[in-house]
Structure formats: structure tokens, C-alpha cells
C-alpha positions as a LaTeX table, in Angstrom:
\begin{tabular}{lrrr}
\hline
Residue & $x$ (\AA) & $y$ (\AA) & $z$ (\AA) \\
\hline
Unk1 & 7.65 & 43.22 & $-3.96$ \\
Unk2 & 5.77 & 39.92 & $-5.84$ \\
Unk3 & 4.57 & 37.49 & $-3.53$ \\
Unk4 & 2.44 & 35.22 & $-3.47$ \\
Unk5 & 0.29 & 32.72 & $-1.13$ \\
Unk6 & $-0.06$ & 29.15 & $-3.41$ \\
Unk7 & $-2.43$ & 26.77 & $-1.44$ \\
Unk8 & $-2.55$ & 23.54 & $-3.08$ \\
Unk9 & $-6.04$ & 22.16 & $-2.41$ \\
Unk10 & $-7.13$ & 18.54 & $-3.99$ \\
Unk11 & $-10.33$ & 17.21 & $-3.82$ \\
Unk12 & $-9.14$ & 13.64 & $-4.31$ \\
Unk13 & $-8.30$ & 12.46 & $-0.93$ \\
Unk14 & $-7.99$ & 9.08 & 0.61 \\
Unk15 & $-6.77$ & 8.85 & 3.99 \\
Unk16 & $-9.91$ & 11.22 & 4.74 \\
Unk17 & $-12.18$ & 11.68 & 2.37 \\
Unk18 & $-13.15$ & 15.50 & 1.10 \\
Unk19 & $-11.24$ & 16.79 & 4.00 \\
Unk20 & $-9.67$ & 20.19 & 2.48 \\
Unk21 & $-13.77$ & 21.04 & 2.35 \\
Unk22 & $-14.66$ & 19.72 & 5.30 \\
Unk23 & $-15.64$ & 21.84 & 8.41 \\
Unk24 & $-13.66$ & 22.28 & 11.26 \\
Unk25 & $-14.41$ & 24.10 & 14.03 \\
Unk26 & $-16.56$ & 26.55 & 12.46 \\
Unk27 & $-15.70$ & 26.26 & 8.88 \\
Unk28 & $-14.34$ & 24.62 & 6.10 \\
Unk29 & $-10.79$ & 22.95 & 6.48 \\
Unk30 & $-9.35$ & 24.90 & 3.80 \\
Unk31 & $-10.43$ & 28.02 & 4.16 \\
Unk32 & $-8.05$ & 28.10 & 8.11 \\
Unk33 & $-5.43$ & 28.34 & 5.36 \\
Unk34 & $-6.75$ & 31.25 & 3.47 \\
Unk35 & $-7.37$ & 33.33 & 6.19 \\
Unk36 & $-4.26$ & 33.30 & 7.35 \\
Unk37 & $-2.48$ & 34.20 & 3.89 \\
Unk38 & $-5.08$ & 36.94 & 3.89 \\
Unk39 & $-4.06$ & 38.33 & 7.22 \\
Unk40 & $-0.29$ & 38.02 & 6.47 \\
Unk41 & 0.99 & 41.98 & 5.43 \\
Unk42 & 3.50 & 41.21 & 2.64 \\
Unk43 & 1.72 & 38.47 & 0.85 \\
Unk44 & $-0.57$ & 39.90 & $-2.70$ \\
Unk45 & $-2.15$ & 37.03 & $-3.45$ \\
Unk46 & $-3.79$ & 34.53 & $-2.78$ \\
Unk47 & $-4.04$ & 31.53 & $-4.73$ \\
Unk48 & $-5.74$ & 28.54 & $-4.34$ \\
Unk49 & $-4.54$ & 25.52 & $-6.79$ \\
Unk50 & $-7.47$ & 22.51 & $-6.91$ \\
Unk51 & $-9.35$ & 20.74 & $-9.57$ \\
Unk52 & $-12.50$ & 20.24 & $-6.83$ \\
Unk53 & $-15.19$ & 22.93 & $-8.22$ \\
Unk54 & $-16.75$ & 22.84 & $-4.17$ \\
Unk55 & $-13.24$ & 24.06 & $-3.06$ \\
Unk56 & $-12.81$ & 26.66 & $-5.60$ \\
Unk57 & $-16.53$ & 27.51 & $-4.63$ \\
Unk58 & $-15.11$ & 27.83 & $-0.70$ \\
Unk59 & $-11.60$ & 28.67 & $-1.47$ \\
Unk60 & $-14.00$ & 32.04 & $-3.27$ \\
Unk61 & $-16.55$ & 32.46 & $-1.10$ \\
Unk62 & $-13.24$ & 32.49 & 2.04 \\
Unk63 & $-11.70$ & 35.88 & $-0.35$ \\
Unk64 & $-9.08$ & 33.59 & $-2.27$ \\
Unk65 & $-8.35$ & 33.09 & $-5.80$ \\
Unk66 & $-8.34$ & 30.42 & $-7.48$ \\
Unk67 & $-6.58$ & 28.74 & $-10.50$ \\
Unk68 & $-8.00$ & 25.61 & $-11.64$ \\
Unk69 & $-6.15$ & 22.89 & $-12.23$ \\
Unk70 & $-6.11$ & 19.40 & $-14.66$ \\
Unk71 & $-7.51$ & 16.29 & $-13.30$ \\
Unk72 & $-4.00$ & 14.57 & $-14.28$ \\
Unk73 & $-2.28$ & 17.03 & $-11.19$ \\
Unk74 & $-4.64$ & 16.47 & $-9.18$ \\
Unk75 & $-3.71$ & 12.84 & $-8.30$ \\
Unk76 & $-2.36$ & 10.95 & $-5.35$ \\
Unk77 & 0.62 & 9.76 & $-7.45$ \\
Unk78 & 1.17 & 13.29 & $-9.24$ \\
Unk79 & 4.23 & 15.41 & $-7.72$ \\
Unk80 & 2.97 & 18.84 & $-6.82$ \\
Unk81 & 6.48 & 20.85 & $-8.23$ \\
Unk82 & 3.88 & 20.15 & $-11.79$ \\
Unk83 & 1.04 & 22.19 & $-10.05$ \\
Unk84 & 3.20 & 25.26 & $-8.56$ \\
Unk85 & 4.66 & 25.20 & $-12.48$ \\
Unk86 & 1.35 & 24.90 & $-13.74$ \\
Unk87 & $-0.13$ & 27.43 & $-10.98$ \\
Unk88 & 2.80 & 30.12 & $-11.92$ \\
Unk89 & 2.59 & 29.86 & $-15.70$ \\
Unk90 & $-0.94$ & 31.24 & $-15.17$ \\
Unk91 & $-0.30$ & 33.79 & $-13.58$ \\
Unk92 & 3.28 & 35.09 & $-15.60$ \\
Unk93 & 0.84 & 35.01 & $-18.77$ \\
Unk94 & $-0.96$ & 37.14 & $-16.81$ \\
Unk95 & 1.56 & 39.75 & $-16.31$ \\
Unk96 & 1.84 & 39.13 & $-12.66$ \\
Unk97 & 5.67 & 38.10 & $-12.01$ \\
Unk98 & 6.17 & 37.03 & $-8.50$ \\
Unk99 & 9.53 & 37.20 & $-6.63$ \\
Unk100 & 8.67 & 34.91 & $-3.74$ \\
Unk101 & 6.59 & 31.77 & $-3.11$ \\
Unk102 & 4.26 & 31.33 & $-0.10$ \\
Unk103 & 3.42 & 26.88 & $-0.39$ \\
Unk104 & 0.60 & 26.85 & 2.83 \\
Unk105 & $-0.76$ & 23.84 & 3.21 \\
Unk106 & $-4.61$ & 23.65 & 4.04 \\
Unk107 & $-3.86$ & 20.01 & 6.01 \\
Unk108 & $-2.18$ & 21.97 & 8.65 \\
Unk109 & $-4.19$ & 24.49 & 10.04 \\
Unk110 & $-2.57$ & 26.36 & 12.57 \\
Unk111 & $-0.35$ & 29.15 & 12.09 \\
Unk112 & 0.41 & 31.75 & 15.61 \\
Unk113 & $-0.69$ & 35.57 & 13.75 \\
Unk114 & 3.08 & 36.51 & 12.42 \\
Unk115 & 4.35 & 33.10 & 11.74 \\
Unk116 & 4.57 & 33.41 & 7.84 \\
Unk117 & 5.25 & 36.68 & 7.63 \\
Unk118 & 8.27 & 36.15 & 10.02 \\
Unk119 & 9.49 & 33.60 & 7.38 \\
Unk120 & 8.75 & 35.93 & 4.28 \\
Unk121 & 10.66 & 39.03 & 6.27 \\
Unk122 & 13.84 & 36.58 & 7.18 \\
Unk123 & 14.15 & 35.69 & 3.46 \\
Unk124 & 14.33 & 38.61 & 2.54 \\
Unk125 & 15.97 & 40.75 & 5.34 \\
Unk126 & 19.04 & 37.59 & 4.19 \\
Unk127 & 19.48 & 38.30 & 0.66 \\
Unk128 & 21.35 & 34.65 & 1.08 \\
Unk129 & 18.52 & 32.51 & 1.67 \\
Unk130 & 16.07 & 31.11 & $-0.98$ \\
Unk131 & 13.88 & 28.77 & 0.75 \\
Unk132 & 12.42 & 29.41 & 4.94 \\
Unk133 & 10.12 & 26.24 & 5.79 \\
Unk134 & 8.72 & 25.18 & 9.12 \\
Unk135 & 10.62 & 22.32 & 11.25 \\
Unk136 & 8.97 & 20.38 & 13.96 \\
Unk137 & 11.03 & 19.36 & 17.07 \\
Unk138 & 12.12 & 15.10 & 16.88 \\
Unk139 & 11.83 & 13.00 & 20.18 \\
Unk140 & 13.04 & 9.58 & 19.96 \\
Unk141 & 14.50 & 6.68 & 21.28 \\
Unk142 & 17.18 & 5.15 & 21.82 \\
Unk143 & 15.96 & 2.11 & 20.70 \\
Unk144 & 14.70 & 3.93 & 17.99 \\
Unk145 & 17.73 & 4.24 & 16.24 \\
Unk146 & 19.60 & 0.65 & 15.62 \\
Unk147 & 21.24 & $-0.60$ & 12.91 \\
Unk148 & 18.85 & $-4.74$ & 11.09 \\
Unk149 & 21.34 & $-6.27$ & 13.45 \\
Unk150 & 20.14 & $-4.20$ & 16.54 \\
Unk151 & 23.43 & $-1.87$ & 16.62 \\
Unk152 & 22.62 & 1.14 & 18.10 \\
Unk153 & 23.54 & 4.76 & 16.11 \\
Unk154 & 24.43 & 6.24 & 19.18 \\
Unk155 & 25.60 & 6.51 & 22.68 \\
Unk156 & 22.24 & 7.10 & 25.36 \\
Unk157 & 24.68 & 9.96 & 26.64 \\
Unk158 & 24.57 & 11.30 & 22.75 \\
Unk159 & 20.68 & 11.04 & 22.16 \\
Unk160 & 19.93 & 12.26 & 25.50 \\
Unk161 & 21.78 & 15.27 & 24.37 \\
Unk162 & 20.22 & 14.95 & 20.57 \\
Unk163 & 16.56 & 14.87 & 21.70 \\
Unk164 & 15.01 & 17.79 & 21.63 \\
Unk165 & 18.04 & 19.27 & 19.58 \\
Unk166 & 16.59 & 17.58 & 16.12 \\
Unk167 & 13.83 & 19.17 & 13.72 \\
Unk168 & 11.70 & 17.43 & 10.33 \\
Unk169 & 10.86 & 19.44 & 7.89 \\
Unk170 & 6.97 & 19.75 & 8.02 \\
Unk171 & 4.29 & 20.66 & 5.14 \\
Unk172 & 3.43 & 23.61 & 6.67 \\
Unk173 & 4.52 & 26.10 & 4.85 \\
Unk174 & 7.76 & 26.89 & 2.86 \\
Unk175 & 8.70 & 30.55 & 1.57 \\
Unk176 & 10.51 & 30.40 & $-1.09$ \\
Unk177 & 12.27 & 32.93 & $-3.85$ \\
Unk178 & 12.10 & 32.54 & $-7.24$ \\
Unk179 & 14.88 & 34.22 & $-8.37$ \\
Unk180 & 18.50 & 32.01 & $-9.15$ \\
Unk181 & 20.69 & 32.78 & $-6.23$ \\
Unk182 & 22.19 & 31.53 & $-3.46$ \\
Unk183 & 20.81 & 28.29 & $-1.90$ \\
Unk184 & 20.89 & 28.94 & 1.33 \\
Unk185 & 18.52 & 28.11 & 3.65 \\
Unk186 & 16.64 & 28.31 & 7.08 \\
Unk187 & 14.05 & 26.76 & 9.15 \\
Unk188 & 11.35 & 27.89 & 11.84 \\
Unk189 & 10.59 & 25.43 & 14.92 \\
Unk190 & 6.11 & 24.58 & 14.78 \\
Unk191 & 4.44 & 24.83 & 17.90 \\
Unk192 & 2.98 & 21.52 & 18.80 \\
Unk193 & $-0.38$ & 22.23 & 17.25 \\
Unk194 & 0.96 & 23.69 & 14.05 \\
Unk195 & 2.92 & 20.58 & 13.44 \\
Unk196 & $-0.24$ & 19.07 & 12.73 \\
Unk197 & $-1.02$ & 16.86 & 9.29 \\
Unk198 & $-4.03$ & 15.38 & 8.46 \\
Unk199 & $-3.33$ & 12.51 & 6.31 \\
Unk200 & $-5.57$ & 9.87 & 8.46 \\
Unk201 & $-8.83$ & 9.95 & 10.01 \\
Unk202 & $-6.88$ & 10.09 & 14.06 \\
Unk203 & $-5.07$ & 13.11 & 12.70 \\
Unk204 & $-7.96$ & 15.15 & 11.88 \\
Unk205 & $-9.44$ & 14.17 & 16.05 \\
Unk206 & $-6.46$ & 15.89 & 16.09 \\
Unk207 & $-6.80$ & 18.34 & 14.32 \\
Unk208 & $-10.45$ & 18.61 & 16.22 \\
Unk209 & $-9.37$ & 18.92 & 19.78 \\
Unk210 & $-6.44$ & 21.46 & 18.84 \\
Unk211 & $-9.13$ & 23.91 & 16.94 \\
Unk212 & $-10.42$ & 25.19 & 20.09 \\
Unk213 & $-6.87$ & 26.78 & 20.83 \\
Unk214 & $-7.29$ & 28.45 & 17.34 \\
Unk215 & $-10.86$ & 29.34 & 17.20 \\
\hline
\end{tabular}
């Protein structure tokens, strides 16, 4: 069983410039995710996809392989799926054809021990599942759930019952089967810190406040 971790780490970030190589706590941001992937009992290759030479150096220092991607696949408007396909093609050209790919995003640096392996095992144990992804619990107020004319989508009673039972997908990790088959999906609920997604300076500040709990 071949299981590869794909870690996309562009150098050209704008909201927090250079965030993937910026120090969070005691190590570069991308290193948090490389370490998590290397600690997995099931992942057999850890690959960082980047166009940035310094991120490449950091990734290798912390134990990952690097498959450089073309700069046109590392812009704000580039489709991440194109970078995935580029990386998979390079792996296959060198004789490695993964059964599963685990996408792990360095902008969400916090994962409890065993979280990713639990997701992988969920996929391995159920042949009907092709994708396991991370979920964030959604809190909302009824005032936010209105049409343009102010008409509520639901009653206060329904909103109260649903609060805490609705989830959104988060870019912390995803486990995808590389072979065709049933299209079933499952999700794993993240802890609050695990839901941090660093895009803006305030997100970096939230990560700095949280990182002491994960060192």
C-alpha cells in the first residue's frame, strides 16, 4: 500500500508574506506539517510541492522530499489540482504510484497525534469511502441566516437545534483514494486550534497564541 503525503507550500503568499517559511513557535510554519506527516505510521513518503528555494531547503532539512513545481503553478490564481497532478506525474515517472494521497496544508499547523492516521484507517477500512476530510463545527446566529429582504431561513427553534451540528470543510488535511470506485465521503471533526487556517495577520496571531499548547 503506497500512501503519500502531499504538502503544498507556495513561497508567494500575500496575506502573511513568506508565511510558510516564517517561524511559528520554534520552527518554520511548513515544518509543523512535515513533522506531522513523518510521525504517521501509515504514510510512506512525505513530499513538499513548492516553487520556492528557501522552502525547499527547509523542507529537506526537516526530513521531507521536495518536488519543485513550475512558478505558473504557484500563483494566487493557479489551480491547486494542477499542482497535485504535476506532483503525482513526477512520482509515477519515477516508479511510485500511490494508492492514497494525504493532502496536508501547512497553513493549518496543528493536528493532534494520530489524527491523520485515524482518517487514513477510516478510508482503508471502508471500501465505499474515497475521501476523508477535516470538518470545523459551525456556530451561527439566526440574524446571519436571512434572505436579502430580511426573511429568516429558519425559526429560532430550528437554528438552536442545528447550532453545533453543522460543519464546514477545513483545509487541514484530506485523504483521497487514487483509484476509481465508490464516491463516499467521511469527515473528522477538528478541535478549535486545528481549525486555524493562516491567511491573514490575525490568523497568524491566533496561531502564535495557540502554538504553546502544541510544542
